[in-house]
Amino acid sequence: MKTTTLKLALAGVLGLSSLSSLAATELENLMKDDNQWAHPRKDYANTGYSRLSQINKGNVRNLKMAWSFATGVNRGHEGAPLVINDVMYVHTAFPNNVYALDLNDNQKIIWSYFPKQDPSVQALLCCDNVNRGLGYGDGKIFLQQNDGTLVALDAKNGNKLWDVKVVDTKTGASNTNAPHVIKDKVITGCSGGEYGVRCYISAYNIKDGSLAWRAYSTGPDSETLIGDGFNKDNPHYSALSVYEDVNGGNKEGGSFKALTKDQMKFPEKELGTRTWLKPQAIKNGYEHGGGPTWGWYSFDPALNLMYYGTGNPGTWNPDVRPGDNKWSMTIFARDVDTGMARWGYQMTPHDEWDYDGMNEIVLWEAKGKKLATHFDRNGFGYTFDRTNGTLLVAEKMNPFVNWATKVDLKSGVPVKDPKFSTHQDYNAKGICPSALGVKDEQPSAFSPKTGMFYVPLNHVCMTYEPVESKYIAGQPWVGATLTMFAGPDGVMGGFMAWDGLKGKSAWYNKEKFSAWGGALVTSSDIVFYGTLDRWFKAVDAQTGKELWKFQVGSGVVGNAITYSHKGKQYVGVLSGIGGWAGVAMNLGLTNETDGLGAAGGYKELTKWNAAPGGGAMNVFSL
Amino acid sequence: MKTTTLKLALAGVLGLSSLSSLAATELENLMKDDNQWAHPRKDYANTGYSRLSQINKGNVRNLKMAWSFATGVNRGHEGAPLVINDVMYVHTAFPNNVYALDLNDNQKIIWSYFPKQDPSVQALLCCDNVNRGLGYGDGKIFLQQNDGTLVALDAKNGNKLWDVKVVDTKTGASNTNAPHVIKDKVITGCSGGEYGVRCYISAYNIKDGSLAWRAYSTGPDSETLIGDGFNKDNPHYSALSVYEDVNGGNKEGGSFKALTKDQMKFPEKELGTRTWLKPQAIKNGYEHGGGPTWGWYSFDPALNLMYYGTGNPGTWNPDVRPGDNKWSMTIFARDVDTGMARWGYQMTPHDEWDYDGMNEIVLWEAKGKKLATHFDRNGFGYTFDRTNGTLLVAEKMNPFVNWATKVDLKSGVPVKDPKFSTHQDYNAKGICPSALGVKDEQPSAFSPKTGMFYVPLNHVCMTYEPVESKYIAGQPWVGATLTMFAGPDGVMGGFMAWDGLKGKSAWYNKEKFSAWGGALVTSSDIVFYGTLDRWFKAVDAQTGKELWKFQVGSGVVGNAITYSHKGKQYVGVLSGIGGWAGVAMNLGLTNETDGLGAAGGYKELTKWNAAPGGGAMNVFSL
Ligand SMILES: O=C(O)c1cc(C(=O)O)c2c(n1)C(=O)C(=O)c1cc(C(=O)O)[nH]c1-2
Ligand SMILES: O=C(O)c1cc(C(=O)O)c2c(n1)C(=O)C(=O)c1cc(C(=O)O)[nH]c1-2
């Protein structure tokens, strides 16, 4: 495997000459055109921002539903359709059907694609039958099926042009991410953190689906694509350990005292193997180390770097994997042509709470600086210098975050509070946030106009009891039992505006349940997002004041989008409750700890939603 | 069985004293209150008419969606919710979930009921997993599950108060009808015409679910509840046969020449057995004679008569059941307390086309006459004197109807055109209408203000080839192969206003596909109905001119309703494509003859609908 990866990486380097292909230019032009929505988060920077302003604060109260399209598929409908040249491409939860709707002819179905997937794949999806959407480039629509197959469809007629198997479901791996087209590559991820899958991110050549490169989250540097220049400006990110007691701390009350930068030993190599100190089972821990990559990927064309986060280390029982467990819970910046890592920063070393670090990284500029902001599941909002990974800001997104008192900016290390450390067969109580994070996959939006981030939030705490769990290939390997409950606000969610440089919120709205859908912000300073109790809302970007709301058919876990057609601005969002918050109700589970703890916390959802959630695209206009 | 039925019938007679129970009065008051929608078709007369007029011709173009509720169930959503005292009761296709939505608290779910039904029941439903809605009375919500169980739920909290098995699924029987509360009885039907089920209609006592009476469609007079006064004023309805050649005609080119009234022998007894001339299989034909009763039931309190139609004789191959096959295809008027038949008129004697006669019978008055109008599948629009069944009008609803040249008013007999007779192993071509009828289950509406009926229509012709088919209990027993295609209009459907006394249409709108949802008409002279290509429309009751339309999530096979809440008028309709027209696409069937012929005719539906149809309640207001 080592040589293959290296060879492929080299092939990528040599392919540099094809960078400015026509396809890449077309996609870049589409992303710049606000009439379109051609990329999962609108643009390479993952802003979820549109300059469309026909719908403004004065008239948004008149917004009304223009049309809807029921997908005929139940369960969580995450992500958003693409809109390209008067065609809307809608995807669904498993079985991941795709519909091309003709906006010029009353949404007539131009073509549809019905993947034939083995129904048993559904059992591999930890957090509902979700799929986060489609990619577009080179005249092709890309679908990452839950069963690991990446498919390229002719955007004109839906004909399959190529497909390739990205992950092997026999190992318990699956896919839920949207494929992201970046230049002449299609980037796709891997789910399976709850199955002990050793995950990776893969780049395929857009023309023929051949693998360009693959970077594992754990393992040898040759396979994580870590080379000489890695973490050049922040070598302490490559420390062997950032905590004292990293071996001895694995007992009840044991602490993981943060080392200062001076106390740390760096830079080190091969940390993807060496930070997994004890074999977990038969193999080295890193070989079942998780680090899933099922989120959103951003890209800076000038730096030629793509950014993404890796998820939790497997298993959720931390005691069986002493060490920092690199490179789980890490933001990576990689050269998109070669996959080689420029920098990598681990947010939650030796995770004890499933604070899966895969949330989006949004690229923006301020005060002449190239920045990247990331709202992590662990409850901190991070801002980096994205050129080299230097950590500029790391602040609690909400004061209820208690597992760490702070992140030491100099060392980059979160200072854990031993009271909330978790250990096998000890039921740790009152940990905030819950494993769902202060925010989960639901992406935030950024407005260059207000300079603010708009962040959908969970407000949930938990009890967490790690338990012994044997690894069996292809079987769930969770290793913890959870219950979840509302945080100190007394509600389960919120939505806020965040200042990425100050590291604090400008305004904060409470929400009855998690705001589990992605945000949209427009240049008319309106923010759109949906809620699990079926509201689709417009709020004032400056104040958070509610300007409008509409009750859609099922809870929203989709991301709001906007586009324009024949001169008219439309706003749209998928409804269909699900995702982790909705999985228990979708499956009819009612024990507190069912659905990895979601059943108890979200039981009130059945007062607002039929189960399972029925999927639909909802489109609004003035 | 004979004695039981008789005993029960007698019990009903003796129970006359409880007629004006409080429960019956409450329901009658609710039906009169236009703020409510307490009965499947609004009132006992099955008018689908409301005096609400806030939404009028001047403002209807401003109608916008107020809220929607996805049921989380796919497949055809027929019927309509009930609205009673600020609570909306929504039902779904199989598994027939029920939701009570609090209109005072943003449609919060007060209670839900999830029947546990054997999934194999779905295979028994000929024409999709449909359920036509709920009944209300005595503080109870009644659900007729597809598996034959009639359930009484406490309207306040959804607790099950009683249940009873109406039909036996082992025989291939099932249920799709809405239970209709009439006075102190719950009336419910039987499906299974395509399984050789000997169907009946049943009346249960609302208090405890005990059987009050049961009337078979075929069989001895004691079991069809036919007694002495039956057809008193029209004894020729009780003729042994209405056709010449009724034995000899069962061959290719054989004719069934209509007898004149003078030529007919009447009144006769025991016609439910004697008009099944040859044993079809091991048993007498009537024992597997069909006559399903899955439609809508109306009631005249002054006459104490309820009206309903029976469906097709089993099997669809006419050659194996020579004779008139009474009392299939019959409109019955029965005393609601005893079940005894007052009159019965057979619309399609010796059916050769599956012109299942179960469509609604709407009660109205004109020129001082008590009338009943019925739009039959066979393409004739009938108006009767409902006191005694005298046939006043029988006219083709559309000139394309060709299986009969006319209905002889004197004899009541349709004059068949031998060119379109069907016979075993002969593929009869160009028959109009198709087995779907000029109208199927989708109920019409009647406005006492305009004096007009508003009728959703199919415009489909067929080829029909009867084939030999062995009866096996519980197995499909169709006995014919069909293909369907658009009628002479070149489209598959229409919608018209019909004058019930003149027997002709006042206006006629073409529709691309069948209008498979039920109509609503209001006193502001607006007619609402939905289409399979996802439009929900308002048209002018006087002219048919389109005033407004909205694209809902899935094709409409539900019935439009209106109610008011806190002084505001709402219009609502279930979406979720299905029923016979949609069953093939819901199941992904594509051979021309699949779905009993619907696959070919309706294949274009996949250009407008995701498959299977996702169910949702859609509510609109100004
Ligand atoms: O470890 C994994 O591989 C993995 C996968 C997924 C997924 O693919 O949906 C989720 C998670 N973890 C997870 O931790 C999580 O909170 C989560 C939420 C959701 C969702 O769609 O709502 N998926 C996932
Ligand atoms: O013979 C029967 O028992 C029976 C049952 C049903 C039903 O219960 O839905 C239909 C029919 N027949 C039928 O002939 C028919 O056209 C039909 C249409 C539909 C529908 O819901 O769209 N059901 C039925």
Coordinates of N, CA and C in Angstrom, one line a residue, chain B residues 519-608:
Chain B
A519 N -62.8 16.4 -5.1 CA -63.1 17.8 -5.3 C -63.7 18.4 -4.0
L520 N -63.4 19.7 -3.9 CA -64.1 20.5 -2.9 C -64.7 21.7 -3.6
V521 N -65.9 22.1 -3.2 CA -66.5 23.3 -3.7 C -67.0 24.2 -2.6
T522 N -66.8 25.5 -2.7 CA -67.2 26.4 -1.6 C -68.3 27.3 -2.1
S523 N -68.9 28.0 -1.1 CA -70.0 28.9 -1.4 C -69.5 30.1 -2.2
S524 N -68.2 30.3 -2.2 CA -67.7 31.5 -3.0 C -67.4 31.0 -4.4
D525 N -68.0 29.8 -4.7 CA -67.9 29.3 -6.1 C -66.5 29.1 -6.6
I526 N -65.7 28.5 -5.7 CA -64.4 28.0 -6.1 C -64.3 26.5 -5.9
V527 N -63.7 25.9 -6.9 CA -63.6 24.4 -6.8 C -62.1 24.1 -6.7
F528 N -61.8 23.2 -5.8 CA -60.4 22.8 -5.6 C -60.2 21.4 -5.9
Y529 N -59.1 21.1 -6.6 CA -58.7 19.7 -6.8 C -57.2 19.6 -7.1
G530 N -56.7 18.4 -7.0 CA -55.3 18.2 -7.2 C -55.0 17.3 -8.4
T531 N -53.8 17.3 -8.9 CA -53.5 16.5 -10.1 C -52.3 15.6 -9.8
L532 N -52.1 14.6 -10.7 CA -51.0 13.7 -10.5 C -49.7 14.3 -10.8
D533 N -49.7 15.4 -11.6 CA -48.4 16.1 -11.9 C -48.2 17.2 -10.9
R534 N -48.7 17.0 -9.7 CA -48.4 17.8 -8.5 C -49.0 19.2 -8.4
W535 N -50.0 19.5 -9.2 CA -50.7 20.8 -9.0 C -51.9 20.7 -8.1
F536 N -52.0 21.6 -7.2 CA -53.2 21.8 -6.5 C -53.9 23.1 -7.0
K537 N -55.1 22.9 -7.5 CA -55.7 24.0 -8.3 C -57.0 24.6 -7.7
A538 N -57.2 25.8 -8.0 CA -58.5 26.4 -7.7 C -59.1 26.9 -9.0
V539 N -60.3 26.5 -9.3 CA -60.9 26.9 -10.6 C -62.3 27.5 -10.3
D540 N -62.8 28.3 -11.2 CA -64.0 29.0 -11.1 C -65.2 28.0 -11.3
A541 N -66.1 27.9 -10.3 CA -67.2 26.9 -10.4 C -68.1 27.2 -11.5
Q542 N -68.2 28.5 -12.0 CA -69.1 28.8 -13.1 C -68.5 28.4 -14.5
T543 N -67.2 28.6 -14.6 CA -66.6 28.5 -15.9 C -65.4 27.5 -16.0
G544 N -64.9 27.1 -14.9 CA -63.8 26.1 -14.9 C -62.4 26.8 -15.1
K545 N -62.5 28.2 -15.2 CA -61.3 28.9 -15.4 C -60.3 28.7 -14.2
E546 N -59.0 28.5 -14.5 CA -58.1 28.3 -13.5 C -57.8 29.7 -12.8
L547 N -57.9 29.7 -11.5 CA -57.7 30.9 -10.7 C -56.4 30.9 -10.0
W548 N -55.9 29.7 -9.7 CA -54.7 29.6 -8.9 C -54.2 28.2 -8.9
K549 N -52.9 28.0 -8.8 CA -52.4 26.7 -8.7 C -51.0 26.7 -7.9
F550 N -50.7 25.6 -7.3 CA -49.5 25.4 -6.5 C -48.9 24.0 -6.7
Q551 N -47.6 24.0 -6.8 CA -46.9 22.7 -7.1 C -46.5 22.1 -5.7
V552 N -47.3 21.1 -5.3 CA -47.0 20.4 -4.1 C -45.9 19.3 -4.3
G553 N -45.5 18.6 -3.2 CA -44.4 17.7 -3.3 C -44.5 16.5 -4.1
S554 N -45.8 16.0 -4.2 CA -46.0 14.7 -4.9 C -47.4 14.8 -5.5
G555 N -47.7 13.9 -6.4 CA -49.0 13.9 -7.1 C -50.1 13.8 -6.0
V556 N -51.2 14.4 -6.3 CA -52.4 14.4 -5.4 C -53.4 13.3 -5.7
V557 N -53.6 12.5 -4.8 CA -54.7 11.5 -4.9 C -55.6 11.7 -3.7
G558 N -55.4 12.7 -2.9 CA -56.2 13.0 -1.7 C -57.3 14.0 -2.1
N559 N -58.2 14.1 -1.2 CA -59.4 15.0 -1.4 C -59.2 16.3 -0.7
A560 N -59.5 17.4 -1.4 CA -59.4 18.7 -0.9 C -60.4 19.0 0.2
I561 N -60.0 19.7 1.2 CA -60.9 20.0 2.3 C -60.8 21.5 2.7
T562 N -61.7 22.0 3.4 CA -61.5 23.4 3.9 C -62.1 23.4 5.4
Y563 N -61.5 24.3 6.2 CA -62.0 24.5 7.5 C -61.6 25.9 8.0
S564 N -62.1 26.3 9.1 CA -61.5 27.6 9.6 C -61.0 27.5 11.0
H565 N -60.0 28.2 11.3 CA -59.4 28.2 12.6 C -59.1 29.6 13.0
K566 N -59.6 30.0 14.2 CA -59.4 31.4 14.7 C -59.8 32.4 13.6
G567 N -60.9 32.1 13.0 CA -61.5 33.1 12.0 C -60.8 33.1 10.7
K568 N -59.9 32.2 10.4 CA -59.2 32.2 9.1 C -59.6 30.9 8.4
Q569 N -59.9 31.1 7.1 CA -60.2 29.9 6.3 C -58.9 29.2 5.8
Y570 N -58.9 27.9 5.9 CA -57.8 27.1 5.4 C -58.3 26.1 4.4
V571 N -57.5 25.9 3.4 CA -57.8 24.8 2.4 C -56.6 23.8 2.5
G572 N -56.9 22.5 2.5 CA -55.9 21.6 2.6 C -56.0 20.4 1.7
V573 N -54.9 19.7 1.5 CA -55.0 18.5 0.7 C -53.8 17.6 1.0
L574 N -54.0 16.3 1.0 CA -52.9 15.4 1.1 C -52.3 15.2 -0.2
S575 N -50.9 15.2 -0.2 CA -50.2 14.8 -1.5 C -49.5 13.5 -1.2
G576 N -49.1 12.8 -2.2 CA -48.4 11.5 -2.1 C -49.0 10.6 -3.2
I577 N -48.3 10.5 -4.3 CA -48.9 9.9 -5.5 C -49.1 8.4 -5.2
G578 N -50.2 7.9 -5.8 CA -50.5 6.5 -5.7 C -51.9 6.1 -6.1
G579 N -52.5 5.2 -5.5 CA -53.7 4.7 -6.0 C -53.4 3.8 -7.3
W580 N -54.5 3.4 -8.0 CA -54.2 2.6 -9.1 C -53.4 3.3 -10.2
A581 N -53.6 4.6 -10.4 CA -52.8 5.4 -11.4 C -51.4 5.4 -11.0
G582 N -51.0 5.4 -9.8 CA -49.7 5.6 -9.3 C -49.0 4.3 -8.8
V583 N -49.7 3.2 -8.8 CA -49.1 2.0 -8.1 C -47.9 1.5 -8.9
A584 N -48.0 1.5 -10.2 CA -46.9 0.9 -11.0 C -45.6 1.8 -10.7
M585 N -45.8 3.1 -10.8 CA -44.6 3.9 -10.6 C -44.1 3.8 -9.1
N586 N -45.0 3.6 -8.2 CA -44.5 3.4 -6.8 C -43.8 2.2 -6.6
L587 N -44.1 1.1 -7.4 CA -43.4 -0.1 -7.3 C -42.3 -0.3 -8.3
G588 N -42.1 0.7 -9.1 CA -41.0 0.7 -10.1 C -41.3 -0.3 -11.2
L589 N -42.6 -0.6 -11.5 CA -43.0 -1.5 -12.5 C -43.0 -0.7 -13.9
T590 N -42.5 -1.3 -14.9 CA -42.5 -0.6 -16.2 C -43.0 -1.4 -17.4
N591 N -43.4 -2.7 -17.3 CA -44.0 -3.3 -18.4 C -45.4 -2.8 -18.6
E592 N -45.8 -2.6 -19.8 CA -47.1 -2.0 -20.2 C -48.3 -2.5 -19.3
T593 N -48.3 -3.9 -19.1 CA -49.5 -4.5 -18.4 C -49.3 -4.5 -16.9
D594 N -48.2 -4.1 -16.4 CA -48.0 -4.2 -15.0 C -48.9 -3.2 -14.2
G595 N -49.1 -3.5 -13.0 CA -50.0 -2.6 -12.2 C -51.4 -2.7 -12.8
L596 N -51.9 -3.9 -13.2 CA -53.2 -4.0 -13.8 C -53.3 -3.0 -15.0
G597 N -52.3 -2.8 -15.7 CA -52.3 -2.0 -16.9 C -51.9 -0.5 -16.7
A598 N -51.7 -0.1 -15.5 CA -51.4 1.3 -15.2 C -50.0 1.7 -15.6
A599 N -49.1 0.7 -15.6 CA -47.7 1.0 -15.8 C -47.5 1.7 -17.2
G600 N -48.1 1.2 -18.2 CA -47.9 1.7 -19.5 C -48.6 3.1 -19.6
G601 N -49.9 3.1 -19.3 CA -50.6 4.4 -19.5 C -50.0 5.6 -18.7
Y602 N -49.5 5.3 -17.5 CA -49.1 6.4 -16.7 C -47.6 6.5 -16.6
K603 N -46.9 6.0 -17.6 CA -45.4 6.0 -17.4 C -44.8 7.4 -17.3
E604 N -45.5 8.4 -17.9 CA -45.0 9.7 -17.9 C -45.0 10.4 -16.5
L605 N -45.7 9.7 -15.6 CA -45.8 10.2 -14.2 C -44.4 10.4 -13.6
T606 N -43.5 9.5 -14.0 CA -42.1 9.6 -13.5 C -41.4 10.8 -13.9
K607 N -41.9 11.6 -14.8 CA -41.3 12.9 -15.2 C -41.7 14.0 -14.2
W608 N -42.7 13.7 -13.3 CA -43.2 14.7 -12.4 C -43.1 14.4 -11.0

